[in-house]
Coordinates of C-alpha atoms in Angstrom, one line a residue:
X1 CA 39.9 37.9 43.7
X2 CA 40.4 34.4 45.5
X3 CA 42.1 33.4 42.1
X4 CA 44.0 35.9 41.7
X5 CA 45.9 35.6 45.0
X6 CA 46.5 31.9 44.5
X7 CA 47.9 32.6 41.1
X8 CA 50.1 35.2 42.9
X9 CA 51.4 32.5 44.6
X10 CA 51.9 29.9 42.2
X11 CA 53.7 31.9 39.5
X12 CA 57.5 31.9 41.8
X13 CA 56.8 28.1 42.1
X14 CA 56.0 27.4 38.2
X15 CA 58.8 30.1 37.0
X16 CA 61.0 28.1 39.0
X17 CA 59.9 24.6 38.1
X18 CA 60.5 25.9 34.2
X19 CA 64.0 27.7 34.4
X20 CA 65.4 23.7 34.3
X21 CA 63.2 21.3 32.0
X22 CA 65.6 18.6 31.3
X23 CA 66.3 19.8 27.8
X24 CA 70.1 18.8 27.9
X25 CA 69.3 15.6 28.8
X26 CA 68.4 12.4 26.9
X27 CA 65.6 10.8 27.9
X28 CA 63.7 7.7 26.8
X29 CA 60.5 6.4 25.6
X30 CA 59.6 2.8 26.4
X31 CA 56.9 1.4 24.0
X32 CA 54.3 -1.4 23.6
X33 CA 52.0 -1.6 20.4
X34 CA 49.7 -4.5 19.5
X35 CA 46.6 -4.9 17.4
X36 CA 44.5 -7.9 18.0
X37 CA 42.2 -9.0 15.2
X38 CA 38.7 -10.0 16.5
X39 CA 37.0 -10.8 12.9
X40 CA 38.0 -9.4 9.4
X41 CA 36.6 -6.0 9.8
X42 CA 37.4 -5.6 13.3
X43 CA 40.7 -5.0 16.0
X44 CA 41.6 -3.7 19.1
X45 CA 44.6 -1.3 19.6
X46 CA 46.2 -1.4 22.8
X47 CA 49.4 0.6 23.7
X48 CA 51.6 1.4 26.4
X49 CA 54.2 4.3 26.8
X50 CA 56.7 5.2 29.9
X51 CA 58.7 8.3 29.1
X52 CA 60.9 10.0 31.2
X53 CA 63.4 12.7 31.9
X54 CA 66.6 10.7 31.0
X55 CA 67.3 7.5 30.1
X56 CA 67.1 4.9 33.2
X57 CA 65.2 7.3 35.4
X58 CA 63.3 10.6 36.6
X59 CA 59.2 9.4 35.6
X60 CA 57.9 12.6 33.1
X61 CA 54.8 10.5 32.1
X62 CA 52.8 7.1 31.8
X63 CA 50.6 7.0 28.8
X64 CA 47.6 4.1 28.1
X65 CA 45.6 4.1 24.8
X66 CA 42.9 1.6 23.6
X67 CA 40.4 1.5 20.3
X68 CA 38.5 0.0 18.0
X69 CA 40.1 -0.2 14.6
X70 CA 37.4 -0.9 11.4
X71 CA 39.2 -2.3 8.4
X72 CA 37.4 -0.2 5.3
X73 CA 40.1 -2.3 3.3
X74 CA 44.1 -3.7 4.3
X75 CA 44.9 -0.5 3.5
X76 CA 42.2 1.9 5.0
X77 CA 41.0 1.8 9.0
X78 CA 39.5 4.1 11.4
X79 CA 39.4 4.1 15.2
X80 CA 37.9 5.1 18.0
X81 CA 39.9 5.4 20.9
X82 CA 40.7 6.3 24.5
X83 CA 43.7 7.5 26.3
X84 CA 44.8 7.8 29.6
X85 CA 47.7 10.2 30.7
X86 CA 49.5 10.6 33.8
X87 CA 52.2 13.4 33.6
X88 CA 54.9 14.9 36.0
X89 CA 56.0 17.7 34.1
X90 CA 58.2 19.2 36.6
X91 CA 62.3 17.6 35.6
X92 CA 63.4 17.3 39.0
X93 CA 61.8 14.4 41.1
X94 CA 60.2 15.3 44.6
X95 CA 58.9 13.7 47.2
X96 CA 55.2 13.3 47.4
X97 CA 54.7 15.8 49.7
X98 CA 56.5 18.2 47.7
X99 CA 54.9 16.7 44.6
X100 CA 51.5 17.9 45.6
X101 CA 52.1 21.0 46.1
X102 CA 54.4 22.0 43.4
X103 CA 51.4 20.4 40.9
X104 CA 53.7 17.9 39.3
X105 CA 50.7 15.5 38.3
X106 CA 48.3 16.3 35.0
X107 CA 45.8 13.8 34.7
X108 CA 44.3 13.2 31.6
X109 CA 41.8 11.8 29.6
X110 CA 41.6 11.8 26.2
X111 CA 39.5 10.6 23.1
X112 CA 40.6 10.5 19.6
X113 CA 39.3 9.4 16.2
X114 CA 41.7 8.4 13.5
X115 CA 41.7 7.2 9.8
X116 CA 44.5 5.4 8.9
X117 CA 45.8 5.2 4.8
X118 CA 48.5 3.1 3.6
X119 CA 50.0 2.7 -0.4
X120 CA 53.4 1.5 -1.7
X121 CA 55.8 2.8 -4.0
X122 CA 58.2 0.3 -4.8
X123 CA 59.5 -1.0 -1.5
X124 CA 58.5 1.8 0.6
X125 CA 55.3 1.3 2.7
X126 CA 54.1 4.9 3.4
X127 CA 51.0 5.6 5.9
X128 CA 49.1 8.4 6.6
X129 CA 47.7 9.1 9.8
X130 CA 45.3 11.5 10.7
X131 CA 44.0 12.2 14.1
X132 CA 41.5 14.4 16.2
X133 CA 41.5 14.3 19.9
X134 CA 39.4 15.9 22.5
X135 CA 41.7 16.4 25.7
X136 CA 40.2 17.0 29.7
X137 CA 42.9 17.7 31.1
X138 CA 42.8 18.1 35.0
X139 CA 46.1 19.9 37.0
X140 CA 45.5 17.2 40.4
X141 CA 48.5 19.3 42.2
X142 CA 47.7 22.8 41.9
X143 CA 44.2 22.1 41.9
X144 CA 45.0 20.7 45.5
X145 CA 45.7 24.5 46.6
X146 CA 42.0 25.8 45.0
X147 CA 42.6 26.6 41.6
X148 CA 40.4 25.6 39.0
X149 CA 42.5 24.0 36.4
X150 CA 40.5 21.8 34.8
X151 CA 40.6 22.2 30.5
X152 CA 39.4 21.1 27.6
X153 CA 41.4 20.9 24.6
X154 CA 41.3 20.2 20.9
X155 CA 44.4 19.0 18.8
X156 CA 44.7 17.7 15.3
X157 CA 47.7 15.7 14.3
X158 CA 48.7 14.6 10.8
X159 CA 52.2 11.8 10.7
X160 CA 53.6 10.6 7.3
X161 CA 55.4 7.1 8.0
X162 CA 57.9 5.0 5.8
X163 CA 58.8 1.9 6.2
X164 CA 62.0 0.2 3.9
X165 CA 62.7 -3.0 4.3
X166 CA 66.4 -4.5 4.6
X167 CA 65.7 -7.7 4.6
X168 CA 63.4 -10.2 5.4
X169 CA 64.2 -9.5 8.9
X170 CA 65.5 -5.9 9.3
X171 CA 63.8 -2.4 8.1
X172 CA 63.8 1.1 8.7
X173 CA 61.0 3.2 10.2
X174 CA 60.8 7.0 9.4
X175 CA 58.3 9.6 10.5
X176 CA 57.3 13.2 10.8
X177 CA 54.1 14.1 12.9
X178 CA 52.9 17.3 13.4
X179 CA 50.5 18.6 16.2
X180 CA 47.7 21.4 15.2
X181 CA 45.9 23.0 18.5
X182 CA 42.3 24.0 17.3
X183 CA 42.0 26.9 20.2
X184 CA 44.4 29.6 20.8
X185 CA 48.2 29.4 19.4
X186 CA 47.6 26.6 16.5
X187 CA 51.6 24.7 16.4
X188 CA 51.9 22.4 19.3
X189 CA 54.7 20.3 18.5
X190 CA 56.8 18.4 15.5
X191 CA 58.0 14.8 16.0
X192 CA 60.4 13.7 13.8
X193 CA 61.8 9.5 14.3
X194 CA 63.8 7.2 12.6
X195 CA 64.5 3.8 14.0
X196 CA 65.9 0.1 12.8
X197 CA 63.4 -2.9 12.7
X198 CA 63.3 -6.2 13.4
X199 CA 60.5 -8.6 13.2
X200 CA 61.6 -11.3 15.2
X201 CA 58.4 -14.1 14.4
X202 CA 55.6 -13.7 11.9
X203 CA 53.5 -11.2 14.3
X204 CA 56.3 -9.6 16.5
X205 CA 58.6 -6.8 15.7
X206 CA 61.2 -4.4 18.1
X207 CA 62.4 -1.0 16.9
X208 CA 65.2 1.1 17.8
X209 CA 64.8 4.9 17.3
X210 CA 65.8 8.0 18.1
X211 CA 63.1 11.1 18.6
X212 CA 63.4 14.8 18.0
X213 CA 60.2 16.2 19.6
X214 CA 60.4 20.6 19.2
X215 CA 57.9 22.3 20.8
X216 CA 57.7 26.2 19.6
X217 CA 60.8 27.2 22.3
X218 CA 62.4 23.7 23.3
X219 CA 63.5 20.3 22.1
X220 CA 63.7 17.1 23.3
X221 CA 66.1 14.5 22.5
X222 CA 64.8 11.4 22.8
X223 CA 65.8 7.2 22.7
X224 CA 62.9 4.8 21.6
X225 CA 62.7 1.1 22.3
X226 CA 59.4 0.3 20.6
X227 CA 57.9 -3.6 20.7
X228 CA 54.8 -4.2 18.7
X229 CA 53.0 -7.7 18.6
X230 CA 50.0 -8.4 16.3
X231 CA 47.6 -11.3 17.3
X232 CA 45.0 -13.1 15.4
X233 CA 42.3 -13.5 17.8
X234 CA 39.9 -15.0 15.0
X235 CA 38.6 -18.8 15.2
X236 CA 40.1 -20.7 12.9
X237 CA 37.6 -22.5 10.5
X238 CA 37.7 -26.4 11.2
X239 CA 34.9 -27.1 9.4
X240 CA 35.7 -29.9 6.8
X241 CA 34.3 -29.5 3.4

């Protein structure tokens, strides 16, 4: 009954938060990837997102990833990872008071395993990802007023990735991912990207994309500045023959 009544409560303040998501506006993602080799079979991923609302401004969510990538083969690796994710879902920013209790802050944490496949036809460097992730998910505001809403949640996602190259310096990036929910309505979301590459040194690159990401009722439009740096973190062998 307790529940009940808070939900009661809640539901003016979340129909409200939802009747303006920030769907006419254009937001942005800014992006670090790097893998750092430790041995031959062996990397670390680490990543970085900060997405928000519109393009210079209004947070919607801070996003940290780490794993251990095995190299079956150059063209075959799996991972184990962790994520962290701290999301304001609400478009309009708040004060902290307010914050708190309109629930604006999801916290979650997140681990995934992933198997990674990559071929060439002709120029075009396609990759397969596929992913599984087990999400506890934990609503910090509204859990603030005595509702339970703490979750666990399954997703699998599948993205098909090209890469052409230009140049020796410039390339385009394509991809389509799709999210699966494994409990209760099974599409999550589509992301579809294209960007323009550049690898600036041997193991650095930028891209410059653009991201549809449709959910089952709404779409985001979305810019992309993407840096990725690859390290070789392996001791050289000085030993003279």
């Amino acid at each position: 009954m307790k529940k009940m009544i808070w939900w009661c409560l809640l539901t003016p303040i979340l129909v409200a938060n939802a009747q303006d998501t920030g769907e006419d506006e254009f937001g942005a993602w800014y992006m670090y990837f790097g893998t750092n080799q430790v041995s031959n079979k062996l990397s670390i991923h680490t990543e970085a997102q900060f997405r928000y609302y519109e393009t210079f401004g209004n947070f919607n969510q801070l996003l940290l990833r780490t794993g251990l990538n095995y190299h079956l083969n150059p063209n075959a690796i799996v991972t184990l990872g962790y994520g962290y994710i701290d999301t304001d879902p609400s478009f309009e920013e708040m004060g902290l008071a307010d914050a708190s209790f309109a629930g604006n802050e999801i916290l979650e944490h997140r681990i995934f395993q992933q198997f990674i496949l990559k071929n060439k036809v002709g120029k075009v460097l396609f990759e397969h990802r596929y992913r599984l992730e087990q999400r506890f998910i934990n609503n910090k505001g509204l859990a603030s007023l005595g509702a339970n809403l703490k979750d666990t949640q399954h997703r699998a996602r599948y993205r098909l990735q090209l890469t052409l190259p230009l140049s020796d310096t410039f390339f385009v990036n394509v991809y389509d991912e799709v999210f699966l929910n494994l409990q209760d309505s099974v599409f999550g979301q589509n992301r579809l990207y294209m960007a323009l590459g550049a690898k600036l040194s041997g193991n650095t690159s930028v891209q410059l994309g653009y991201l549809k990401n449709h959910f089952n009722q709404i779409n985001f439009d979305r810019l992309q500045i993407g840096v990725f740096i690859n390290t070789d973190l392996r001791k050289s062998d000085t030993t003279t023959p």
